[in-house]
Short mmCIF file of N, CA and C in Angstrom, two decimals:
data_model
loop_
_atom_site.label_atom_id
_atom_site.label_comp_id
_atom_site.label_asym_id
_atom_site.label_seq_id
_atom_site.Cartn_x
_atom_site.Cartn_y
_atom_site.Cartn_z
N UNK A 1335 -2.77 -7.23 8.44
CA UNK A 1335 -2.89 -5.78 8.36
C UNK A 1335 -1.62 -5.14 8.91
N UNK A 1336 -1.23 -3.96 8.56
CA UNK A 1336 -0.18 -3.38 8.65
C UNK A 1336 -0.03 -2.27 9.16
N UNK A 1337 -0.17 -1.70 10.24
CA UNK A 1337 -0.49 -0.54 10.66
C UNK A 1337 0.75 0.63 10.94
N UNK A 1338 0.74 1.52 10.94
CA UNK A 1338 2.22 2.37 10.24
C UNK A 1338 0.97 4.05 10.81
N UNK A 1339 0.85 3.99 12.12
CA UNK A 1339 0.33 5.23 12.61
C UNK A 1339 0.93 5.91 13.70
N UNK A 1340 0.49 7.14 13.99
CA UNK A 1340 1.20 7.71 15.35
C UNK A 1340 1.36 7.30 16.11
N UNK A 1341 1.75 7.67 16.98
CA UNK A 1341 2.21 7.21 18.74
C UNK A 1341 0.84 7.63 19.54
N UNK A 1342 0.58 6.74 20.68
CA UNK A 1342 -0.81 6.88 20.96
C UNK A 1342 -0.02 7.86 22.64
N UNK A 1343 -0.67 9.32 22.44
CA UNK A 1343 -0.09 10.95 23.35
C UNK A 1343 -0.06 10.27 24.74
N UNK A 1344 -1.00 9.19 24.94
CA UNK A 1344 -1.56 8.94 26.79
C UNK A 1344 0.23 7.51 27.16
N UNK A 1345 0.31 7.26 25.99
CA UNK A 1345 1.52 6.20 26.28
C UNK A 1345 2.86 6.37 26.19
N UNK A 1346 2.88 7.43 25.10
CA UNK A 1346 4.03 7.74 24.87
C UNK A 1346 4.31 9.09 25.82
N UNK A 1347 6.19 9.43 25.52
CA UNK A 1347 6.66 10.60 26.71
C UNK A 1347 5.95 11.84 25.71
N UNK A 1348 6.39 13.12 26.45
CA UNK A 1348 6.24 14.19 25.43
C UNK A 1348 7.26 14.05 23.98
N UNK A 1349 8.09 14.06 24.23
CA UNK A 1349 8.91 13.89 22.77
C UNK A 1349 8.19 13.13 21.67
N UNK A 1350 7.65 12.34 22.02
CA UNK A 1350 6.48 12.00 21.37
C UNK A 1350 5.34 12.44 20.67
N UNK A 1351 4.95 13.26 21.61
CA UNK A 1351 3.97 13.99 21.48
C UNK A 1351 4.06 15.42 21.03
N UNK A 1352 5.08 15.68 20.42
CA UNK A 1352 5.99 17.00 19.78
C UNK A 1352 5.25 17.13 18.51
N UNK A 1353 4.66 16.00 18.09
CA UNK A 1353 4.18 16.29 16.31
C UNK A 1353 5.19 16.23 15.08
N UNK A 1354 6.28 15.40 15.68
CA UNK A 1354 7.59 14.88 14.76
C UNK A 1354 7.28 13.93 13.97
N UNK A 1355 7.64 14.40 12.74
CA UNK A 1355 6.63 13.04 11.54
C UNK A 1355 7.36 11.41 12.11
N UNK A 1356 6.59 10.90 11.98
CA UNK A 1356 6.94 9.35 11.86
C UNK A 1356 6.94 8.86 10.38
N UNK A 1357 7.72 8.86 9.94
CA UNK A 1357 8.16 7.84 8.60
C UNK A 1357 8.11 6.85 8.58
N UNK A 1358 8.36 5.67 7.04
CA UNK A 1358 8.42 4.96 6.92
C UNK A 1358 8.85 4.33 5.65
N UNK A 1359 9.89 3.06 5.39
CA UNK A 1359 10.29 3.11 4.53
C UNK A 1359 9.39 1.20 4.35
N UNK A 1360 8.86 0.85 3.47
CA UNK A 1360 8.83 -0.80 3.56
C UNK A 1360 8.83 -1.37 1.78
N UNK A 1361 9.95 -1.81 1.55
CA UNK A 1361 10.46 -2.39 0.56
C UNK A 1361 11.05 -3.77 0.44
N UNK A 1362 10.18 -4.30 -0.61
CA UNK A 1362 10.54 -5.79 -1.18
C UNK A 1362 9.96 -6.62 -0.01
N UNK A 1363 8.47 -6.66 0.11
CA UNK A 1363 7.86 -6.98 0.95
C UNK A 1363 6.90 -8.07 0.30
N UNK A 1364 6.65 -8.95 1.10
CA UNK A 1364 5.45 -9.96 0.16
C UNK A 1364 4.16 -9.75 1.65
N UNK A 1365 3.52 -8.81 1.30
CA UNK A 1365 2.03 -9.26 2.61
C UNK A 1365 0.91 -9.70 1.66
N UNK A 1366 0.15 -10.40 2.69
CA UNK A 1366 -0.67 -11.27 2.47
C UNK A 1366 -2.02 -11.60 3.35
N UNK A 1367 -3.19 -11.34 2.70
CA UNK A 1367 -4.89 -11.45 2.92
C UNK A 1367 -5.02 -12.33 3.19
N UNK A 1368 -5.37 -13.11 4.04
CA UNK A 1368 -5.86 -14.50 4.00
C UNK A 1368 -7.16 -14.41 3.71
N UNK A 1369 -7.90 -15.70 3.38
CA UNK A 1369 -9.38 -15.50 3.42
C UNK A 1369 -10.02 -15.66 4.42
N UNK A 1370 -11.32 -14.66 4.77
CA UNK A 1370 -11.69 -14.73 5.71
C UNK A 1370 -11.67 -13.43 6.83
N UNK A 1371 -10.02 -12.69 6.76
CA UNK A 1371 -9.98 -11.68 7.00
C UNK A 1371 -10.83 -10.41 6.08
N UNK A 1372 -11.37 -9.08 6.90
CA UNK A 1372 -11.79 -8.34 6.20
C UNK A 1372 -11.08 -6.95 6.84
N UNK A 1373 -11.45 -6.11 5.78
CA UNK A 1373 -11.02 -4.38 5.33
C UNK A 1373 -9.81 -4.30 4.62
N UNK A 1374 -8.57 -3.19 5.55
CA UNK A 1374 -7.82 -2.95 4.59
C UNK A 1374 -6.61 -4.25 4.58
N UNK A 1375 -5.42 -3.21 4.03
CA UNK A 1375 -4.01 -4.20 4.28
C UNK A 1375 -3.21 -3.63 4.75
N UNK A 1376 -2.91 -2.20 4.75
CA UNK A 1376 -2.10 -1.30 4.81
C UNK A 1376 -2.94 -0.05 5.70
N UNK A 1377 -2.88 0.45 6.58
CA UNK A 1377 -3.34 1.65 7.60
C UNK A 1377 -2.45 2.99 8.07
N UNK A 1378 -2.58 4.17 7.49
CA UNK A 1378 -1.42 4.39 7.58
C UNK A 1378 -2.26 6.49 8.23
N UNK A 1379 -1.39 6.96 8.96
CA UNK A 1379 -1.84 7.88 9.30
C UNK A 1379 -2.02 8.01 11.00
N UNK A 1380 -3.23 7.63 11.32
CA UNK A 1380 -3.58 7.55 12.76
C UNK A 1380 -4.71 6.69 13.08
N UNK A 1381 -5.27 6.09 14.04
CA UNK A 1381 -6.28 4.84 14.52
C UNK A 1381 -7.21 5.85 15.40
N UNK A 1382 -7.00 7.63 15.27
CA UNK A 1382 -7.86 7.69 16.27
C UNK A 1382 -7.07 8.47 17.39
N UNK A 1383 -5.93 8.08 17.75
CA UNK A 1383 -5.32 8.45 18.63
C UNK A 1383 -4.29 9.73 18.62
N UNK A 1384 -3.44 9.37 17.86
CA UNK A 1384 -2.30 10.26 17.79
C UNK A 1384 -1.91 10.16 15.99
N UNK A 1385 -1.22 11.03 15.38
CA UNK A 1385 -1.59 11.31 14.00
C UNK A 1385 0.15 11.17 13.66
N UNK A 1386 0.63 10.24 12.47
CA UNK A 1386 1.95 10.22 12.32
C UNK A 1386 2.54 11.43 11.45
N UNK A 1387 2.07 12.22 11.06
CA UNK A 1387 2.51 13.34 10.21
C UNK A 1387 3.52 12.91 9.50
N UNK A 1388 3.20 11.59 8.74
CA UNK A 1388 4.62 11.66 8.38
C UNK A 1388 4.07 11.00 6.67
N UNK A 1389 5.97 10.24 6.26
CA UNK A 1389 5.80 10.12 4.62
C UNK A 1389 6.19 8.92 4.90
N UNK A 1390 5.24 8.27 3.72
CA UNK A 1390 5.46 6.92 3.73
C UNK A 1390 5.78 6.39 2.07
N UNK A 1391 6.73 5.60 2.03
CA UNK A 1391 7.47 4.87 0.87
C UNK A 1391 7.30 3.13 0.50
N UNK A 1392 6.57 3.19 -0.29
CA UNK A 1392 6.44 1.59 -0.19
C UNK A 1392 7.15 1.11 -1.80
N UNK A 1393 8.06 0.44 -1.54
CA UNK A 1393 8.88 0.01 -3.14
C UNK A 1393 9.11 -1.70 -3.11
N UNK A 1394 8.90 -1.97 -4.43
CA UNK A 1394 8.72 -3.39 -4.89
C UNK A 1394 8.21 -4.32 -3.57
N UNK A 1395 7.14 -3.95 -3.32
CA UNK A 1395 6.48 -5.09 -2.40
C UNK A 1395 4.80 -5.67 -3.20
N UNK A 1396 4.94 -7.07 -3.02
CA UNK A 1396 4.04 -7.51 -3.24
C UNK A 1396 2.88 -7.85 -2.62
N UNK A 1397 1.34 -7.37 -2.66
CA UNK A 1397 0.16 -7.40 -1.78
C UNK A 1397 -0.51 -8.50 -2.81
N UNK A 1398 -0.91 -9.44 -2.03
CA UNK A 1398 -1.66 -10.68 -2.20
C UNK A 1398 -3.25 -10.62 -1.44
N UNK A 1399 -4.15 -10.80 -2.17
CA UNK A 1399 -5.13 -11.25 -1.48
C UNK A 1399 -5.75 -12.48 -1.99
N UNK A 1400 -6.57 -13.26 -1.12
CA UNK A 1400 -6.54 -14.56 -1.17
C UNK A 1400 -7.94 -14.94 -1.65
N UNK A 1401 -8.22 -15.74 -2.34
CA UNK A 1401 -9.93 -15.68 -2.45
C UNK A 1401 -9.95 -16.91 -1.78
N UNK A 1402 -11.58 -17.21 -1.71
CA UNK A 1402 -13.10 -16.32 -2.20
C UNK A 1402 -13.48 -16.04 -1.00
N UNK A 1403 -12.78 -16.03 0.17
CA UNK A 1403 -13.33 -15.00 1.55
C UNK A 1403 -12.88 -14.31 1.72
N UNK A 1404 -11.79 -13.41 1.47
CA UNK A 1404 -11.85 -12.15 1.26
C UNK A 1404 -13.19 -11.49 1.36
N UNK A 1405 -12.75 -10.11 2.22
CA UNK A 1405 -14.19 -8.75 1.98
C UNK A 1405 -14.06 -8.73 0.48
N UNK A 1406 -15.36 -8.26 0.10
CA UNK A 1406 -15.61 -8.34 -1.45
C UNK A 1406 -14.82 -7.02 -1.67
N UNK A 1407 -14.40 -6.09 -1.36
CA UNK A 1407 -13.55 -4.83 -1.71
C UNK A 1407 -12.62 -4.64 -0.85
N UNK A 1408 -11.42 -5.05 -1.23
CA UNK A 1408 -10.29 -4.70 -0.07
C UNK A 1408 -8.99 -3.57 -0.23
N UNK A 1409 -9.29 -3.17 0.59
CA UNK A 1409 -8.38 -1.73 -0.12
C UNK A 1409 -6.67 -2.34 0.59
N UNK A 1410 -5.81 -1.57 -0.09
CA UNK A 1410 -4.90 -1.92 -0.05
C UNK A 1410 -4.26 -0.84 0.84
N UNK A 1411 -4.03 0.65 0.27
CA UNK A 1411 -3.64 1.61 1.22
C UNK A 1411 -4.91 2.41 1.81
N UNK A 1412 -5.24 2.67 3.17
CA UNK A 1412 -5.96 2.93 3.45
C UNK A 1412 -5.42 4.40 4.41
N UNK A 1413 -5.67 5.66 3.74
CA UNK A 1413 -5.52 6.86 4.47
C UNK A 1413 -5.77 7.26 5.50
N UNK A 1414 -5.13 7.92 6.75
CA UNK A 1414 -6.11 8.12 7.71
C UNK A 1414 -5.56 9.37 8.92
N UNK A 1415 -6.15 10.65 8.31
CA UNK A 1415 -5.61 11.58 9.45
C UNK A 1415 -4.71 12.36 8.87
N UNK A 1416 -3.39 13.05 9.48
CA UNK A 1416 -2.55 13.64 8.96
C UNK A 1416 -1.35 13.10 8.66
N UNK A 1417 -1.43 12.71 7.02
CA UNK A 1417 -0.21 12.44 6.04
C UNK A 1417 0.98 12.97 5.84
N UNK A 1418 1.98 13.13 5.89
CA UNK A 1418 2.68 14.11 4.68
C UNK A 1418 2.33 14.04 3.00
N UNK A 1419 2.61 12.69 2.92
CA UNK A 1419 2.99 12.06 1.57
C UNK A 1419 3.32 10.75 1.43
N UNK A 1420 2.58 9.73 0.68
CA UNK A 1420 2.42 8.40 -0.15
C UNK A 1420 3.28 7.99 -0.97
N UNK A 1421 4.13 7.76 -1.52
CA UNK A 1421 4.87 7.39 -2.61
C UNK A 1421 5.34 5.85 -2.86
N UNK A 1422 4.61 5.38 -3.98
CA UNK A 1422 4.12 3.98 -4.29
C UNK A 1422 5.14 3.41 -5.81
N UNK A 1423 6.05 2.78 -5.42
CA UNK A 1423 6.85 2.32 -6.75
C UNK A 1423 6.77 0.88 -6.98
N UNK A 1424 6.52 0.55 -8.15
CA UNK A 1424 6.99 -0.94 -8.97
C UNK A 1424 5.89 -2.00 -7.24
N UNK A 1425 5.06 -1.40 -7.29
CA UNK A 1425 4.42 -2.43 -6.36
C UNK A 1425 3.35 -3.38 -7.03
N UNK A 1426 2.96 -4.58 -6.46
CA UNK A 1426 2.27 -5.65 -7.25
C UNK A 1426 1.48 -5.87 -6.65
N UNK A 1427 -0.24 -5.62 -6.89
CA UNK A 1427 -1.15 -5.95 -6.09
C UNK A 1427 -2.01 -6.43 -6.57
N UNK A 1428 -2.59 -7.78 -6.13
CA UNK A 1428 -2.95 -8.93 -6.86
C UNK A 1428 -4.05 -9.46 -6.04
N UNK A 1429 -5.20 -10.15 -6.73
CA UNK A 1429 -6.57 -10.45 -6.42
C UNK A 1429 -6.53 -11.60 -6.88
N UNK A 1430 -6.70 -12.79 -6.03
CA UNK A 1430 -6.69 -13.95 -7.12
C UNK A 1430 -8.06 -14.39 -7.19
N UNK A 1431 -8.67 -14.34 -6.92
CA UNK A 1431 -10.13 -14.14 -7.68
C UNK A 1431 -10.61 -12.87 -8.34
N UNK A 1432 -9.99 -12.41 -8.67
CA UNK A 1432 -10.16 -11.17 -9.51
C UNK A 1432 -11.11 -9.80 -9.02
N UNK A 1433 -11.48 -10.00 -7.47
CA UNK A 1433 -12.50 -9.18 -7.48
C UNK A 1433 -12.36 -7.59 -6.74
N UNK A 1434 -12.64 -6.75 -6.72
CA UNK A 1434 -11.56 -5.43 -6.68
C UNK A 1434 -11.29 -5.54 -5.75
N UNK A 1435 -9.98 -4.71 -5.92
CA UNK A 1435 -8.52 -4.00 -5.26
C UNK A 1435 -9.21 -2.35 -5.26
N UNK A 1436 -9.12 -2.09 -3.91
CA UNK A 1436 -9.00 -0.35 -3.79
C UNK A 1436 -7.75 -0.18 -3.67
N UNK A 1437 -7.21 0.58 -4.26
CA UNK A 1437 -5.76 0.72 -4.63
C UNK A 1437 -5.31 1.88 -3.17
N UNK A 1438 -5.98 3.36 -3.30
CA UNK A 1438 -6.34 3.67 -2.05
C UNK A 1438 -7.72 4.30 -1.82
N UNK A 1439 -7.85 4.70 -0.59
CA UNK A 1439 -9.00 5.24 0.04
C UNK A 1439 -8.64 5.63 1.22
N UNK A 1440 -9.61 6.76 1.62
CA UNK A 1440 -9.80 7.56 2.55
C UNK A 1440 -10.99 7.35 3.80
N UNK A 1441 -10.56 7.79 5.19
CA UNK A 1441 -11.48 7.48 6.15
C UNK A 1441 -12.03 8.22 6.34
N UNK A 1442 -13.60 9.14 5.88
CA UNK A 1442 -14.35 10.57 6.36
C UNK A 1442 -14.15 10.77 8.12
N UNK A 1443 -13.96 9.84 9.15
CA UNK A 1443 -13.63 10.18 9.85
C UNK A 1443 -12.55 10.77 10.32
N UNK A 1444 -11.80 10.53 9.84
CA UNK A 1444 -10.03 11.09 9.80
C UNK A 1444 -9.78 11.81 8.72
N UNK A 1445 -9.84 12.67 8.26
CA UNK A 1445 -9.65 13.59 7.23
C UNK A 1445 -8.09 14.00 6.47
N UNK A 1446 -7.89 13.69 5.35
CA UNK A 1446 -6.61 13.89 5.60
C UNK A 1446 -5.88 14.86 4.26
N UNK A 1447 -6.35 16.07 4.96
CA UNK A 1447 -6.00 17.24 4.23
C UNK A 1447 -5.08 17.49 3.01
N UNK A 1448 -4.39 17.09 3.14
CA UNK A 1448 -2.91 17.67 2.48
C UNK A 1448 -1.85 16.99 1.77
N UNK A 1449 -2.21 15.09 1.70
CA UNK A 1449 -1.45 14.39 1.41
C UNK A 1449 -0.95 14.49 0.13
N UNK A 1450 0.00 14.21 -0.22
CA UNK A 1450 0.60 14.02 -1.63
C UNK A 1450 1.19 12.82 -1.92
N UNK A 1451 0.89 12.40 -2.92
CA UNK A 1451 0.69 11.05 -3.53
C UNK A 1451 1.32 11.14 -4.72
N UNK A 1452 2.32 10.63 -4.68
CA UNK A 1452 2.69 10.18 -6.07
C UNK A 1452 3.18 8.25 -6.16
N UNK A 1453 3.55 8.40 -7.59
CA UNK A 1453 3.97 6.86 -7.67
C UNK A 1453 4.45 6.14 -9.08
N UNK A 1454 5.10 5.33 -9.49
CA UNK A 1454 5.16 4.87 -10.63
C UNK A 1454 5.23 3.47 -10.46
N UNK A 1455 4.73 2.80 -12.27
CA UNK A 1455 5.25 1.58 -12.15
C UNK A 1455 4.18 0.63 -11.07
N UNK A 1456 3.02 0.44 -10.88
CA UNK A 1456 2.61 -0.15 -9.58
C UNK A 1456 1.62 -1.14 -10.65
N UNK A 1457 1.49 -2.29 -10.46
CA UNK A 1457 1.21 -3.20 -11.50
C UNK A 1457 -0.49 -3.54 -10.34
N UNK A 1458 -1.59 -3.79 -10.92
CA UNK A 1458 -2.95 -3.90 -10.09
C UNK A 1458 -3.78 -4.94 -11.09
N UNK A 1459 -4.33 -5.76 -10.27
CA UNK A 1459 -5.66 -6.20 -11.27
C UNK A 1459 -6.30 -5.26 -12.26
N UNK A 1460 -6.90 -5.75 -12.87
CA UNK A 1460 -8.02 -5.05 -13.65
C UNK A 1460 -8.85 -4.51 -13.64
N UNK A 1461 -9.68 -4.86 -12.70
CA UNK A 1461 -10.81 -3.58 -12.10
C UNK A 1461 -10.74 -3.50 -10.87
N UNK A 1462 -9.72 -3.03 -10.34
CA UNK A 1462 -8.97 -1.88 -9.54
C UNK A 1462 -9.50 -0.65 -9.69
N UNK A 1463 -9.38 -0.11 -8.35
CA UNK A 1463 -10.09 1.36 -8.25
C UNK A 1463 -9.77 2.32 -7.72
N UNK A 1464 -9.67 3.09 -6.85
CA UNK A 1464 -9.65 4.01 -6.30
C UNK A 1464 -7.71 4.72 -6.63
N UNK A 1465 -7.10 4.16 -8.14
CA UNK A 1465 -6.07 4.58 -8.25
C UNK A 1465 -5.60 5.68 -8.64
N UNK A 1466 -4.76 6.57 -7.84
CA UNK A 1466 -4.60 7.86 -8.01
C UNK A 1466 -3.81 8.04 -9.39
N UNK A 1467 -4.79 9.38 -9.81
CA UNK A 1467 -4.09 9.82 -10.82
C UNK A 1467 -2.67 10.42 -11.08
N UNK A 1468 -1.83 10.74 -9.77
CA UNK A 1468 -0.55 10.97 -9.69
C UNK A 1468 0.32 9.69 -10.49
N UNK A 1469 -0.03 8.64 -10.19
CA UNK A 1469 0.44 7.09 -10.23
C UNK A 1469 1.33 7.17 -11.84
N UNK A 1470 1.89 6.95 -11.79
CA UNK A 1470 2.53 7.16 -13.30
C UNK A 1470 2.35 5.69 -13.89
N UNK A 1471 2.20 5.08 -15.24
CA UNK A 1471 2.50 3.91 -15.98
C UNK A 1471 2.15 2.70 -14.54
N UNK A 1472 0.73 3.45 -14.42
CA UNK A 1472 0.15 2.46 -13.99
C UNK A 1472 -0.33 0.96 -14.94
N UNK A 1473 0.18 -0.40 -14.06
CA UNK A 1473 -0.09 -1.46 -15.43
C UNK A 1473 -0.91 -2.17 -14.88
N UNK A 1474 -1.92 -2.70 -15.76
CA UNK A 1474 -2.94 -3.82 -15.43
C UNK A 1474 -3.11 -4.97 -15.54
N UNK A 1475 -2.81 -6.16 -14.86
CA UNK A 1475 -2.52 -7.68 -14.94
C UNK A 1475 -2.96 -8.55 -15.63
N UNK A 1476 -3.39 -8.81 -17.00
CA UNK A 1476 -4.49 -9.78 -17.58
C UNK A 1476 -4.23 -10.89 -17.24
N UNK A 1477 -3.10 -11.56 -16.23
CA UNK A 1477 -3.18 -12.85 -15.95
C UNK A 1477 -2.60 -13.53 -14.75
N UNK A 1478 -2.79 -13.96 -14.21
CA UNK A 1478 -1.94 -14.13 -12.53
C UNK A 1478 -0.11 -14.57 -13.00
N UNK A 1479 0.39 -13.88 -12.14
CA UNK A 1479 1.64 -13.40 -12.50
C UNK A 1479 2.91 -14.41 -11.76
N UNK A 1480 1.89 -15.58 -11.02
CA UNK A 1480 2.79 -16.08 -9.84
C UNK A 1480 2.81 -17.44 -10.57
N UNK A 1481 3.81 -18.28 -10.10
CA UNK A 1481 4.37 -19.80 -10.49
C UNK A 1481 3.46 -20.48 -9.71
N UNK A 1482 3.06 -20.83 -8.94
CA UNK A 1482 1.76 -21.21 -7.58
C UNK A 1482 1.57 -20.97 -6.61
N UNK A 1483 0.97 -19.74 -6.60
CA UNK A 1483 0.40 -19.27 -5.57
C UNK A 1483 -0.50 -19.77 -4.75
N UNK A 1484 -1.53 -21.42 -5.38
CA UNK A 1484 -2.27 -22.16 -4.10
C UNK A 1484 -1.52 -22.40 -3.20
N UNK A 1485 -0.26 -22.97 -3.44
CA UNK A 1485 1.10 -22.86 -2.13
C UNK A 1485 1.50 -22.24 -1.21
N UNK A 1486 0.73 -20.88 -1.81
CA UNK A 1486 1.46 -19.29 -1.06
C UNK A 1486 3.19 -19.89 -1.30
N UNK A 1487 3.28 -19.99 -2.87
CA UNK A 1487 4.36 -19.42 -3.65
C UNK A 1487 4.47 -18.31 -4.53
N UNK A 1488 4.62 -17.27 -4.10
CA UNK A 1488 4.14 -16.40 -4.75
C UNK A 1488 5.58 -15.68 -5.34
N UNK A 1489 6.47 -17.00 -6.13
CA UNK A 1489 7.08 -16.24 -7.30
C UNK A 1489 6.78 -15.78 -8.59
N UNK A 1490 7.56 -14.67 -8.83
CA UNK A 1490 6.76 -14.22 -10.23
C UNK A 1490 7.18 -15.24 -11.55
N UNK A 1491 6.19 -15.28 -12.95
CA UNK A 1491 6.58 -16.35 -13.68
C UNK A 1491 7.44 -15.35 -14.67
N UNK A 1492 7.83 -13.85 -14.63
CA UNK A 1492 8.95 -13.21 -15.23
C UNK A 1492 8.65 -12.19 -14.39
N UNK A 1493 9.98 -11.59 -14.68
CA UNK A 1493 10.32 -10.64 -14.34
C UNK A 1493 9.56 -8.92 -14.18
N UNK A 1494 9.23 -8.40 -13.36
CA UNK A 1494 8.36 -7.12 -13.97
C UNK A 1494 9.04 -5.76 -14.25
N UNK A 1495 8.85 -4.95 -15.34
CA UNK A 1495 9.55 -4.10 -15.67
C UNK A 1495 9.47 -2.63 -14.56
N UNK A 1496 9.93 -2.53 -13.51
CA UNK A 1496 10.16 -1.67 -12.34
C UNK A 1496 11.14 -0.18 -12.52
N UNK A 1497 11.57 -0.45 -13.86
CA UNK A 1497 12.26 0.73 -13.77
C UNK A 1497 11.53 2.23 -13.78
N UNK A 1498 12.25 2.84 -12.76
CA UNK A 1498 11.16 4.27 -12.22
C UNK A 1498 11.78 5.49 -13.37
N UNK A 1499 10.61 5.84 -13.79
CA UNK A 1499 11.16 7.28 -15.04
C UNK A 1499 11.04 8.81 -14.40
N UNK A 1500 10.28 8.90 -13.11
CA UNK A 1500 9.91 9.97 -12.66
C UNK A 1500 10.29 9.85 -11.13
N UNK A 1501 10.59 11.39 -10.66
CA UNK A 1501 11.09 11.28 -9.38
C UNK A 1501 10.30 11.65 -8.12
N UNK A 1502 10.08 11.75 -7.11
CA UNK A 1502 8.77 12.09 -6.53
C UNK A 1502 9.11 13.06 -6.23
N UNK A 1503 7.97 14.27 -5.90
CA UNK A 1503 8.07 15.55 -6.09
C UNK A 1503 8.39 15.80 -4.84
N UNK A 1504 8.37 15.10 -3.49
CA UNK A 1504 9.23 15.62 -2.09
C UNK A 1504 10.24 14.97 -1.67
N UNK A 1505 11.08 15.10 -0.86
CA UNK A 1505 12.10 14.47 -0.54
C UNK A 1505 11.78 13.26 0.49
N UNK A 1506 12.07 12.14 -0.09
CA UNK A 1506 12.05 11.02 1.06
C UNK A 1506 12.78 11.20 1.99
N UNK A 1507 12.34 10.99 3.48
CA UNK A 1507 13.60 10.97 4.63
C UNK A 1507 14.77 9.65 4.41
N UNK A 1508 15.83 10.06 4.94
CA UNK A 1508 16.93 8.81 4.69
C UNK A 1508 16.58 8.04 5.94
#
């Protein structure tokens, strides 16, 4: 699991605690579910504590989950609190037992008002769900995409077509 949330106010100085977005950039990434583990993969927002107000960028990384212990629904980005903005490119998220991918979802306890989500290009199993309609040329996998992955080799057996046609509608931080 990957957690990418605020600064918790009781640990950190005040500067901290100013409400200065925390960003994030994570590209060309391979994470990975083992079986056995359960919920999300990705946590992004706040745990509860302190809220990252910020934008998060995830480009050509690959999310693996592992069967058949896997939670039977594992979400991949999981919302939580106050966002800026999501922006999801040429990412590969893969079920090898085929059984759903929440692409994202939201925590009713953490509410998260205002986010903006966009994305292109993000390649998902097949009955995949919770994928936002911002998502541009969203593609759907009819066949496992890796050379052997029982190895946790998880090269691709070609190449995937990643080129982005649309630009995201806020400015990423540098």
């Amino acid at each position: 699991e990957l957690d990418l949330i605020g600064p918790d106010p009781k640990a950190q100085g005040p500067a901290m605690r100013e409400g200065r977005p925390h960003n994030a950039e994570v590209i060309e990434n391979i994470i990975i579910k083992r079986p056995g583990s359960l919920g999300m993969m990705v946590r992004l927002g706040t745990d509860g504590l302190g809220a990252s107000h910020g934008t998060y960028r995830f480009a050509f990384n690959t999310f693996v989950v592992q069967a058949p212990k896997s939670a039977t629904n594992t979400t991949i980005f999981k919302l939580q609190g106050d966002i800026a903005a999501l922006d999801c490119v040429a990412n590969l998220c893969w079920r090898a037992d085929g059984g759903k991918l929440i692409a994202t979802d939201y925590n009713p306890k953490f509410p998260t008002p205002s986010v903006q989500i966009s994305g292109a290009r993000n390649y998902l199993t097949p009955n995949s769900k919770g994928v936002p309609e911002s998502w541009k040329d969203t593609r759907f996998l009819d066949r496992n995409p890796f050379v052997d992955p029982g190895q946790d080799r998880y090269w691709l057996i070609r190449p995937l077509d990643t080129g982005r046609t649309d630009k995201p509608k806020y400015s990423t931080p540098n």
